[in-house]
């Protein structure tokens, strides 16, 4: 039996929604009077986990092992949250004897679970209650200039490789008023940019409209300079949302729209319900609305049965689109998903080779996109101090990292001329300080 913890640490892995959940859990524990501490010393360590690929899941067990071997011999209370908790809750308790297991829809119960564990009672909650956790979470605290706000959760798409529909449950949209209130609270707490989050964020809807109607309402919040959203599904890319890119000034010219593969047979086997050409047509419409939009995507190489010729079509799609940035992964078979038992599982060395070729093409395009920024003057939101004295780091409208020497403060939005481009970041020179 462990005594009630006085200090805590939350470590989040995986997607931005986990980062958001981790922040909310930290606020919850702080409200209970626990003080934040380093994970190497905290009485309670929450590992907020990701189940998306096998490597991510295995990491949980190695992290638990490390927490058990602290130099000073102390043993923290260990809580497993996030998608591995949801998918493998009882197995983790059995295999790693952790103190608390809490799923992504139940973490508002963390204080009770921690109290139960301290009293030596079993503490596992992976329910997906109808009443949302959001209603009982404490108010937002101080945040940085760029903040996350989860507006939609879950997924009904059931791509055949993916665990998210099982770990996060069905698609649910948070109520409009609750989102607007939270956005205002974030702005009061220091945010100048808000990224709306959802596993399928553009599936957000209420009786009055879709995500564009929410974005237009947030655009009217004084002090909120930038709005972003991620991750979108091609099938939920409505004309209304595309139009918002043309006329909502605070909506940044960036779209992350995963495609996974450029081949129609593979897309069908993935149950993606869009084709290569329907995806490309959406991008045409987005570019017509916002010609300078930066595009981003997700790719999977080595889906079961993917032939060399089919993989070549992913490369040709990349050539055709010209992504500003992208994420690419080797297919990882996940327990319980249909693709895990499909015939034609691809050999690791073939996946390695395909990933290398894909990443070379994506890196080439990212470098070209960055190089094309040189000479432009754009607004940069200053997010933090850089490594060198006097250096500040921020983001361009197209989500590029920009470093510059400036006396600007964190949270300032300043005009910067881009003078230098690298593969992953830009260098700039401050021009005019815009009114804050
Ligand atoms: N809802 C989003 C993203 C979900 S997960 C979407 O549909 O795009 C983020 C990315 O992880 C996916 O886009 C996909 O590229 C990748 N991914 C998901 N499951 C995977 C698996 N089993 N193996 C490898 N990559 C996977
Ligand atoms: Fe997973 Fe597909 Fe849902 Fe994205 S849309 S979360 S890849 S099932
Ligand atoms: Fe990972 Fe769950 Fe996000 S599986 S990617 S943490 S939704």
Short mmCIF file of C-alpha atoms and ligand atoms in Angstrom, two decimals:
data_model
loop_
_atom_site.label_atom_id
_atom_site.label_comp_id
_atom_site.label_asym_id
_atom_site.label_seq_id
_atom_site.Cartn_x
_atom_site.Cartn_y
_atom_site.Cartn_z
CA UNK A 1 0.00 0.00 0.00
CA UNK A 2 1.25 3.51 -0.90
CA UNK A 3 0.51 6.69 0.98
CA UNK A 4 -1.47 9.48 -0.66
CA UNK A 5 0.81 11.31 -3.14
CA UNK A 6 1.79 14.94 -2.57
CA UNK A 7 3.54 15.53 -5.90
CA UNK A 8 2.74 14.43 -9.44
CA UNK A 9 4.06 14.31 -13.00
CA UNK A 10 2.14 13.62 -16.20
CA UNK A 11 3.99 12.31 -19.25
CA UNK A 12 2.02 12.28 -22.50
CA UNK A 13 2.80 10.26 -25.61
CA UNK A 14 1.07 10.01 -28.99
CA UNK A 15 -1.17 12.61 -30.56
CA UNK A 16 -2.04 16.18 -29.62
CA UNK A 17 -5.29 15.01 -28.05
CA UNK A 18 -3.19 13.14 -25.51
CA UNK A 19 -1.19 16.31 -24.90
CA UNK A 20 -4.46 18.13 -24.24
CA UNK A 21 -5.72 15.35 -21.95
CA UNK A 22 -2.39 15.42 -20.11
CA UNK A 23 -2.78 19.16 -19.47
CA UNK A 24 -6.29 18.62 -18.16
CA UNK A 25 -5.11 15.82 -15.86
CA UNK A 26 -2.35 18.07 -14.53
CA UNK A 27 -4.91 20.80 -13.81
CA UNK A 28 -7.06 18.23 -12.04
CA UNK A 29 -4.23 17.02 -9.80
CA UNK A 30 -3.14 20.60 -9.04
CA UNK A 31 -6.72 21.37 -8.01
CA UNK A 32 -6.44 18.46 -5.54
CA UNK A 33 -3.48 20.22 -3.95
CA UNK A 34 -0.73 18.10 -5.48
CA UNK A 35 2.39 19.95 -6.57
CA UNK A 36 3.95 19.36 -9.99
CA UNK A 37 7.35 17.64 -9.91
CA UNK A 38 9.82 15.93 -12.18
CA UNK A 39 8.86 12.38 -13.21
CA UNK A 40 12.11 11.16 -11.65
CA UNK A 41 10.94 12.33 -8.21
CA UNK A 42 7.16 12.66 -8.18
CA UNK A 43 5.06 10.57 -5.76
CA UNK A 44 2.54 9.95 -8.56
CA UNK A 45 3.52 9.48 -12.19
CA UNK A 46 0.78 9.41 -14.82
CA UNK A 47 1.88 7.82 -18.10
CA UNK A 48 -0.60 9.05 -20.69
CA UNK A 49 -0.08 6.41 -23.35
CA UNK A 50 -0.54 5.80 -27.08
CA UNK A 51 -1.60 2.52 -28.69
CA UNK A 52 -1.39 3.48 -32.35
CA UNK A 53 1.66 1.38 -33.29
CA UNK A 54 3.32 -1.54 -31.54
CA UNK A 55 6.42 0.49 -30.66
CA UNK A 56 4.33 3.09 -28.86
CA UNK A 57 2.66 0.40 -26.77
CA UNK A 58 5.90 -1.38 -25.88
CA UNK A 59 7.32 1.91 -24.67
CA UNK A 60 4.83 1.92 -21.82
CA UNK A 61 6.33 -1.23 -20.33
CA UNK A 62 9.90 0.02 -20.61
CA UNK A 63 8.87 3.33 -19.01
CA UNK A 64 7.21 1.51 -16.12
CA UNK A 65 10.41 -0.50 -15.66
CA UNK A 66 12.46 2.69 -15.53
CA UNK A 67 10.15 4.28 -12.94
CA UNK A 68 10.63 1.22 -10.76
CA UNK A 69 14.42 1.58 -10.82
CA UNK A 70 14.89 5.06 -9.42
CA UNK A 71 18.34 5.86 -8.14
CA UNK A 72 17.06 6.87 -4.71
CA UNK A 73 15.06 3.64 -4.43
CA UNK A 74 11.72 5.42 -4.06
CA UNK A 75 8.65 3.81 -5.64
CA UNK A 76 6.13 6.18 -7.20
CA UNK A 77 2.46 5.42 -7.52
CA UNK A 78 2.06 4.66 -11.24
CA UNK A 79 -1.10 5.53 -13.15
CA UNK A 80 -1.57 4.43 -16.75
CA UNK A 81 -3.89 6.68 -18.74
CA UNK A 82 -4.57 7.09 -22.46
CA UNK A 83 -5.16 4.60 -25.23
CA UNK A 84 -3.06 1.69 -23.93
CA UNK A 85 -4.99 1.92 -20.67
CA UNK A 86 -8.21 1.66 -22.63
CA UNK A 87 -7.05 -1.21 -24.83
CA UNK A 88 -5.03 -3.29 -22.37
CA UNK A 89 -6.12 -2.10 -18.93
CA UNK A 90 -6.39 -5.41 -17.16
CA UNK A 91 -3.32 -6.81 -18.87
CA UNK A 92 -1.21 -3.87 -17.62
CA UNK A 93 -2.39 -4.45 -14.10
CA UNK A 94 -1.49 -8.12 -14.43
CA UNK A 95 1.78 -7.69 -16.28
CA UNK A 96 3.18 -4.57 -14.63
CA UNK A 97 1.23 -4.30 -11.35
CA UNK A 98 0.56 -0.60 -11.80
CA UNK A 99 -1.55 1.20 -9.19
CA UNK A 100 -4.13 2.99 -11.36
CA UNK A 101 -5.53 2.44 -14.86
CA UNK A 102 -7.77 5.11 -16.36
CA UNK A 103 -9.13 5.40 -19.92
CA UNK A 104 -9.33 8.56 -22.07
CA UNK A 105 -13.04 9.08 -21.34
CA UNK A 106 -12.75 8.51 -17.58
CA UNK A 107 -9.78 10.57 -16.43
CA UNK A 108 -11.95 13.05 -14.56
CA UNK A 109 -12.15 10.21 -12.00
CA UNK A 110 -8.37 10.24 -11.49
CA UNK A 111 -8.47 11.83 -7.99
CA UNK A 112 -10.85 9.13 -6.73
CA UNK A 113 -8.78 6.38 -8.35
CA UNK A 114 -5.60 7.71 -6.76
CA UNK A 115 -7.34 7.81 -3.38
CA UNK A 116 -8.54 4.22 -3.88
CA UNK A 117 -5.04 3.08 -4.80
CA UNK A 118 -3.61 4.83 -1.73
CA UNK A 119 -6.18 2.93 0.36
CA UNK A 120 -5.05 -0.32 -1.22
CA UNK A 121 -8.20 -0.76 -3.31
CA UNK A 122 -8.23 -1.76 -6.99
CA UNK A 123 -8.34 1.34 -9.17
CA UNK A 124 -9.29 0.69 -12.78
CA UNK A 125 -11.76 2.76 -14.79
CA UNK A 126 -12.02 2.33 -18.56
CA UNK A 127 -15.71 3.18 -18.85
CA UNK A 128 -16.96 5.36 -21.66
CA UNK A 129 -19.70 7.19 -19.76
CA UNK A 130 -22.48 9.02 -21.58
CA UNK A 131 -21.97 12.12 -19.43
CA UNK A 132 -18.84 13.85 -20.67
CA UNK A 133 -15.76 14.32 -18.50
CA UNK A 134 -15.50 17.91 -19.74
CA UNK A 135 -18.38 19.08 -17.54
CA UNK A 136 -16.52 18.24 -14.33
CA UNK A 137 -12.93 19.21 -15.19
CA UNK A 138 -11.52 22.30 -13.46
CA UNK A 139 -11.16 25.63 -15.28
CA UNK A 140 -8.18 26.24 -17.55
CA UNK A 141 -5.04 27.67 -15.94
CA UNK A 142 -2.21 29.68 -17.40
CA UNK A 143 -1.28 28.51 -20.89
CA UNK A 144 1.30 29.45 -23.51
CA UNK A 145 0.52 31.54 -26.61
CA UNK A 146 -0.47 28.45 -28.60
CA UNK A 147 -3.06 26.24 -26.90
CA UNK A 148 -4.94 23.05 -27.73
CA UNK A 149 -8.68 22.67 -27.36
CA UNK A 150 -10.37 19.30 -27.90
CA UNK A 151 -13.74 19.84 -29.60
CA UNK A 152 -14.43 16.38 -30.97
CA UNK A 153 -13.49 12.92 -29.83
CA UNK A 154 -13.65 9.42 -31.17
CA UNK A 155 -13.92 7.89 -34.59
CA UNK A 156 -16.61 6.01 -36.51
CA UNK A 157 -14.51 5.44 -39.62
CA UNK A 158 -12.95 2.08 -38.74
CA UNK A 159 -9.97 2.12 -41.08
CA UNK A 160 -8.92 -1.53 -41.05
CA UNK A 161 -5.46 -0.88 -39.56
CA UNK A 162 -6.47 1.50 -36.77
CA UNK A 163 -7.15 1.10 -33.03
CA UNK A 164 -8.55 4.58 -32.43
CA UNK A 165 -12.26 3.67 -32.85
CA UNK A 166 -11.73 1.06 -30.10
CA UNK A 167 -9.61 3.15 -27.73
CA UNK A 168 -11.48 6.44 -28.07
CA UNK A 169 -14.98 5.27 -28.81
CA UNK A 170 -17.63 6.72 -31.13
CA UNK A 171 -17.55 10.21 -32.65
CA UNK A 172 -18.82 12.83 -30.19
CA UNK A 173 -18.90 16.61 -30.66
CA UNK A 174 -18.58 18.80 -27.59
CA UNK A 175 -21.33 21.42 -27.27
CA UNK A 176 -20.77 24.75 -29.05
CA UNK A 177 -21.21 26.89 -25.92
CA UNK A 178 -18.75 24.82 -23.86
CA UNK A 179 -16.13 25.17 -26.58
CA UNK A 180 -16.61 28.93 -26.95
CA UNK A 181 -16.36 29.31 -23.16
CA UNK A 182 -13.18 27.26 -23.01
CA UNK A 183 -11.68 29.21 -25.91
CA UNK A 184 -12.39 32.50 -24.10
CA UNK A 185 -10.85 31.08 -20.92
CA UNK A 186 -7.75 30.06 -22.88
CA UNK A 187 -7.42 33.56 -24.36
CA UNK A 188 -7.79 35.05 -20.86
CA UNK A 189 -5.09 32.62 -19.73
CA UNK A 190 -2.65 33.82 -22.39
CA UNK A 191 -3.46 31.99 -25.63
CA UNK A 192 -3.29 33.89 -28.91
CA UNK A 193 -3.60 30.81 -31.08
CA UNK A 194 -5.94 27.87 -30.54
CA UNK A 195 -5.67 24.54 -32.33
CA UNK A 196 -9.00 22.74 -32.32
CA UNK A 197 -8.43 19.04 -31.84
CA UNK A 198 -10.33 15.89 -32.69
CA UNK A 199 -9.56 12.42 -33.98
CA UNK A 200 -11.80 13.60 -36.83
CA UNK A 201 -12.03 17.25 -35.98
CA UNK A 202 -13.86 18.20 -39.16
CA UNK A 203 -16.66 15.79 -38.24
CA UNK A 204 -17.55 18.26 -35.47
CA UNK A 205 -21.15 19.39 -35.86
CA UNK A 206 -24.15 20.61 -33.95
CA UNK A 207 -27.71 21.42 -34.99
CA UNK A 208 -26.60 24.78 -36.42
CA UNK A 209 -23.73 23.63 -38.60
CA UNK A 210 -20.31 22.07 -38.96
CA UNK A 211 -16.78 23.00 -37.94
CA UNK A 212 -16.84 26.14 -40.13
CA UNK A 213 -19.71 27.55 -38.06
CA UNK A 214 -17.68 26.94 -34.89
CA UNK A 215 -14.57 28.51 -36.44
CA UNK A 216 -16.54 31.59 -37.50
CA UNK A 217 -17.78 32.01 -33.91
CA UNK A 218 -14.27 31.63 -32.45
CA UNK A 219 -12.97 34.14 -34.98
CA UNK A 220 -15.04 36.78 -33.17
CA UNK A 221 -13.28 36.29 -29.80
CA UNK A 222 -11.20 39.42 -29.13
CA UNK A 223 -7.51 38.62 -28.65
CA UNK A 224 -7.64 35.29 -30.48
CA UNK A 225 -5.39 35.88 -33.47
CA UNK A 226 -5.03 32.40 -34.95
CA UNK A 227 -7.19 29.32 -35.34
CA UNK A 228 -5.99 25.92 -36.53
CA UNK A 229 -7.61 22.48 -36.51
CA UNK A 230 -6.37 18.91 -36.72
CA UNK A 231 -6.81 16.04 -37.69
CA UNK A 232 -9.24 16.06 -40.56
CA UNK A 233 -10.70 13.23 -42.59
CA UNK A 234 -11.13 13.75 -46.36
CA UNK A 235 -14.78 12.66 -46.21
CA UNK A 236 -15.67 15.39 -43.72
CA UNK A 237 -14.03 18.18 -45.73
CA UNK A 238 -17.24 20.13 -46.43
CA UNK A 239 -17.50 23.07 -48.84
CA UNK A 240 -18.41 25.23 -45.84
CA UNK A 241 -15.08 24.45 -44.19
CA UNK A 242 -13.21 24.98 -47.45
CA UNK A 243 -14.97 28.36 -47.85
CA UNK A 244 -13.90 29.34 -44.32
CA UNK A 245 -10.30 29.09 -45.54
CA UNK A 246 -11.11 31.78 -48.10
CA UNK A 247 -12.68 34.35 -45.82
CA UNK A 248 -11.90 33.77 -42.12
CA UNK A 249 -8.78 35.80 -41.55
CA UNK A 250 -7.73 34.11 -38.30
CA UNK A 251 -7.99 30.64 -39.84
CA UNK A 252 -4.41 29.76 -40.71
CA UNK A 253 -3.48 28.57 -44.21
CA UNK A 254 -2.60 25.04 -43.20
CA UNK A 255 -4.42 21.76 -43.69
CA UNK A 256 -3.39 18.37 -42.34
CA UNK A 257 -5.36 15.90 -44.44
CA UNK A 258 -4.12 12.30 -44.12
CA UNK A 259 -4.33 10.16 -47.25
CA UNK A 260 -2.38 7.02 -46.18
CA UNK A 261 -1.87 5.68 -49.74
CA UNK A 262 -2.03 6.83 -53.35
CA UNK A 263 -3.45 3.56 -54.65
CA UNK A 264 -7.18 2.88 -54.88
CA UNK A 265 -7.02 -0.84 -54.17
CA UNK A 266 -5.00 -0.23 -51.01
CA UNK A 267 -7.30 2.64 -49.96
CA UNK A 268 -10.26 0.31 -50.35
CA UNK A 269 -8.58 -2.44 -48.32
CA UNK A 270 -7.86 0.20 -45.67
CA UNK A 271 -11.58 1.13 -45.68
CA UNK A 272 -10.59 4.75 -46.25
CA UNK A 273 -13.78 5.47 -48.24
CA UNK A 274 -12.04 8.07 -50.40
CA UNK A 275 -10.09 7.42 -53.57
CA UNK A 276 -6.89 8.91 -54.88
CA UNK A 277 -8.81 11.17 -57.23
CA UNK A 278 -11.51 12.21 -54.75
CA UNK A 279 -8.71 13.20 -52.34
CA UNK A 280 -6.90 15.19 -55.03
CA UNK A 281 -10.14 16.92 -56.02
CA UNK A 282 -10.63 18.07 -52.41
CA UNK A 283 -7.12 19.56 -52.43
CA UNK A 284 -7.93 21.36 -55.70
CA UNK A 285 -10.97 22.96 -54.08
CA UNK A 286 -8.99 23.90 -50.97
CA UNK A 287 -6.28 25.49 -53.10
CA UNK A 288 -8.87 27.37 -55.12
CA UNK A 289 -10.19 28.84 -51.84
CA UNK A 290 -6.77 29.55 -50.34
CA UNK A 291 -3.99 29.44 -52.92
CA UNK A 292 -1.14 29.74 -50.39
CA UNK A 293 -2.36 26.88 -48.17
CA UNK A 294 0.32 24.56 -46.80
CA UNK A 295 -0.67 20.90 -47.06
CA UNK A 296 0.28 18.10 -44.72
CA UNK A 297 -0.55 14.40 -44.71
CA UNK A 298 -0.12 11.02 -43.05
CA UNK A 299 1.10 7.95 -44.92
CA UNK A 300 1.35 4.26 -44.18
CA UNK A 301 3.77 2.09 -46.16
CA UNK A 302 3.59 -1.69 -46.29
CA UNK A 303 -0.12 -2.17 -45.67
CA UNK A 304 -0.86 -5.91 -46.12
CA UNK A 305 -0.82 -6.85 -49.80
CA UNK A 306 0.74 -3.54 -50.98
CA UNK A 307 2.74 -4.28 -54.13
CA UNK A 308 5.72 -2.31 -55.47
CA UNK A 309 3.55 -0.79 -58.19
CA UNK A 310 0.89 0.21 -55.67
CA UNK A 311 3.53 1.83 -53.47
CA UNK A 312 4.82 3.75 -56.53
CA UNK A 313 1.39 5.37 -56.71
CA UNK A 314 1.89 6.79 -53.21
CA UNK A 315 5.15 8.34 -54.45
CA UNK A 316 3.43 9.78 -57.51
CA UNK A 317 0.67 11.25 -55.34
CA UNK A 318 3.33 12.93 -53.20
CA UNK A 319 4.91 14.36 -56.35
CA UNK A 320 1.54 15.61 -57.50
CA UNK A 321 0.56 17.30 -54.21
CA UNK A 322 3.85 18.81 -53.03
CA UNK A 323 3.33 18.59 -49.25
CA UNK A 324 4.75 21.27 -46.96
CA UNK A 325 5.24 18.61 -44.30
CA UNK A 326 4.01 15.09 -43.56
CA UNK A 327 4.16 12.08 -41.25
CA UNK A 328 4.90 8.63 -42.60
CA UNK A 329 4.84 5.29 -40.85
CA UNK A 330 5.52 1.62 -41.43
CA UNK A 331 2.34 -0.37 -41.11
CA UNK A 332 2.10 -1.91 -37.64
CA UNK A 333 -0.38 -4.78 -37.12
CA UNK A 334 -2.63 -3.98 -34.17
CA UNK A 335 -4.45 -6.62 -32.16
CA UNK A 336 -8.17 -6.78 -32.91
CA UNK A 337 -8.04 -4.79 -36.15
CA UNK A 338 -9.09 -6.46 -39.44
CA UNK A 339 -5.81 -5.71 -41.24
CA UNK A 340 -3.74 -7.57 -38.65
CA UNK A 341 -4.99 -10.90 -39.99
CA UNK A 342 -5.08 -9.99 -43.69
CA UNK A 343 -2.93 -12.10 -46.01
CA UNK A 344 0.17 -10.57 -47.60
CA UNK A 345 1.83 -9.03 -44.52
CA UNK A 346 4.89 -7.19 -45.83
CA UNK A 347 8.47 -8.10 -44.87
CA UNK A 348 10.21 -5.58 -42.60
CA UNK A 349 13.06 -4.89 -45.04
CA UNK A 350 10.55 -4.04 -47.80
CA UNK A 351 8.77 -1.65 -45.44
CA UNK A 352 12.10 -0.06 -44.48
CA UNK A 353 12.99 0.52 -48.09
CA UNK A 354 9.58 1.97 -48.96
CA UNK A 355 9.63 4.26 -45.94
CA UNK A 356 13.07 5.54 -46.88
CA UNK A 357 12.00 6.35 -50.42
CA UNK A 358 8.79 8.01 -49.27
CA UNK A 359 10.57 10.08 -46.64
CA UNK A 360 13.20 11.19 -49.14
CA UNK A 361 10.42 12.52 -51.38
CA UNK A 362 8.59 14.19 -48.48
CA UNK A 363 11.81 15.76 -47.16
CA UNK A 364 12.60 17.07 -50.62
CA UNK A 365 9.19 18.74 -50.84
CA UNK A 366 9.38 20.14 -47.32
CA UNK A 367 12.77 21.68 -48.07
CA UNK A 368 11.40 23.14 -51.31
CA UNK A 369 8.38 24.58 -49.50
CA UNK A 370 10.65 26.18 -46.89
CA UNK A 371 13.05 27.51 -49.53
CA UNK A 372 10.12 29.17 -51.31
CA UNK A 373 9.40 31.17 -48.12
CA UNK A 374 12.68 33.08 -48.35
CA UNK A 375 12.05 36.72 -49.20
CA UNK A 376 8.47 36.69 -47.91
CA UNK A 377 7.40 38.78 -44.93
CA UNK A 378 4.87 37.05 -42.72
CA UNK A 379 3.37 37.19 -39.24
CA UNK A 380 5.19 35.10 -36.65
CA UNK A 381 3.68 34.21 -33.29
CA UNK A 382 6.51 34.19 -30.75
CA UNK A 383 6.22 31.01 -28.64
CA UNK A 384 9.45 30.75 -26.64
CA UNK A 385 13.03 31.85 -26.20
CA UNK A 386 15.64 30.19 -28.38
CA UNK A 387 18.91 28.60 -27.38
CA UNK A 388 21.09 31.68 -27.91
CA UNK A 389 20.70 34.91 -25.93
CA UNK A 390 18.34 37.27 -27.76
CA UNK A 391 17.01 34.51 -29.99
CA UNK A 392 13.26 33.87 -30.10
CA UNK A 393 11.29 31.03 -31.69
CA UNK A 394 7.86 31.24 -33.25
CA UNK A 395 5.60 29.91 -35.98
CA UNK A 396 4.74 31.19 -39.42
CA UNK A 397 1.12 31.03 -40.65
CA UNK A 398 2.15 27.82 -42.47
CA UNK A 399 3.28 26.18 -39.21
CA UNK A 400 6.98 26.49 -39.99
CA UNK A 401 9.30 27.11 -37.03
CA UNK A 402 11.00 30.48 -37.36
CA UNK A 403 13.99 31.64 -35.34
CA UNK A 404 15.04 35.26 -35.13
CA UNK A 405 16.99 37.70 -33.00
CA UNK A 406 14.44 39.99 -31.45
CA UNK A 407 13.39 41.73 -28.25
CA UNK A 408 9.83 40.58 -28.85
CA UNK A 409 8.04 38.94 -25.93
CA UNK A 410 6.44 35.51 -25.82
CA UNK A 411 2.93 35.89 -27.24
CA UNK A 412 3.82 38.79 -29.57
CA UNK A 413 2.71 38.54 -33.16
CA UNK A 414 5.29 40.30 -35.28
CA UNK A 415 6.10 40.82 -38.93
CA UNK A 416 9.19 38.86 -39.93
CA UNK A 417 11.07 38.73 -43.19
CA UNK A 418 12.25 35.20 -43.92
CA UNK A 419 15.91 35.31 -44.90
CA UNK A 420 17.03 31.72 -44.56
CA UNK A 421 15.50 28.25 -44.95
CA UNK A 422 16.61 24.87 -43.64
CA UNK A 423 14.92 21.48 -43.90
CA UNK A 424 13.02 21.93 -40.63
CA UNK A 425 12.99 25.63 -39.84
CA UNK A 426 13.35 29.16 -41.14
CA UNK A 427 15.50 32.10 -40.10
CA UNK A 428 13.98 35.57 -40.08
CA UNK A 429 14.52 39.23 -39.34
CA UNK A 430 11.92 41.22 -37.37
CA UNK A 431 10.43 44.05 -39.43
CA UNK A 432 7.51 45.81 -37.82
CA UNK A 433 5.97 45.10 -34.44
CA UNK A 434 2.23 44.81 -35.09
CA UNK A 435 -0.16 46.13 -32.49
CA UNK A 436 -0.90 43.36 -29.97
N1 LIG B 1 -7.79 10.34 -37.35
C1 LIG B 1 -6.63 10.65 -38.05
C2 LIG B 1 -5.32 10.13 -37.47
C3 LIG B 1 -5.27 8.96 -36.60
S1 LIG B 1 -3.76 8.23 -36.14
C4 LIG B 1 -6.80 10.19 -39.48
O1 LIG B 1 -7.66 9.46 -39.84
O2 LIG B 1 -6.02 10.58 -40.28
C5 LIG B 1 -2.49 9.09 -36.95
C6 LIG B 1 -1.84 8.34 -38.05
O3 LIG B 1 -1.22 7.16 -37.59
C7 LIG B 1 -2.78 7.87 -39.14
O4 LIG B 1 -3.15 8.88 -40.01
C8 LIG B 1 -1.96 6.79 -39.79
O5 LIG B 1 -1.12 7.32 -40.80
C9 LIG B 1 -1.10 6.27 -38.66
N2 LIG B 1 -1.52 4.93 -38.23
C10 LIG B 1 -2.70 4.58 -37.67
N3 LIG B 1 -2.74 3.25 -37.44
C11 LIG B 1 -1.55 2.75 -37.87
C12 LIG B 1 -0.97 1.44 -37.91
N4 LIG B 1 -1.65 0.38 -37.49
N5 LIG B 1 0.27 1.31 -38.44
C13 LIG B 1 0.96 2.38 -38.88
N6 LIG B 1 0.47 3.63 -38.87
C14 LIG B 1 -0.77 3.82 -38.37
FE1 LIG B 2 -8.02 5.72 -37.36
FE2 LIG B 2 -9.15 5.94 -39.74
FE3 LIG B 2 -10.41 6.86 -37.58
FE4 LIG B 2 -8.25 8.11 -38.48
S1 LIG B 2 -10.21 7.89 -39.58
S2 LIG B 2 -8.70 7.60 -36.36
S3 LIG B 2 -6.99 6.44 -39.22
S4 LIG B 2 -9.95 4.75 -38.04
FE1 LIG B 3 -2.28 7.32 -29.89
FE2 LIG B 3 -4.68 7.28 -28.85
FE3 LIG B 3 -3.80 9.45 -30.03
S1 LIG B 3 -3.70 5.63 -29.91
S2 LIG B 3 -2.46 8.65 -31.60
S3 LIG B 3 -2.97 8.55 -28.21
S4 LIG B 3 -5.86 8.69 -30.07
#
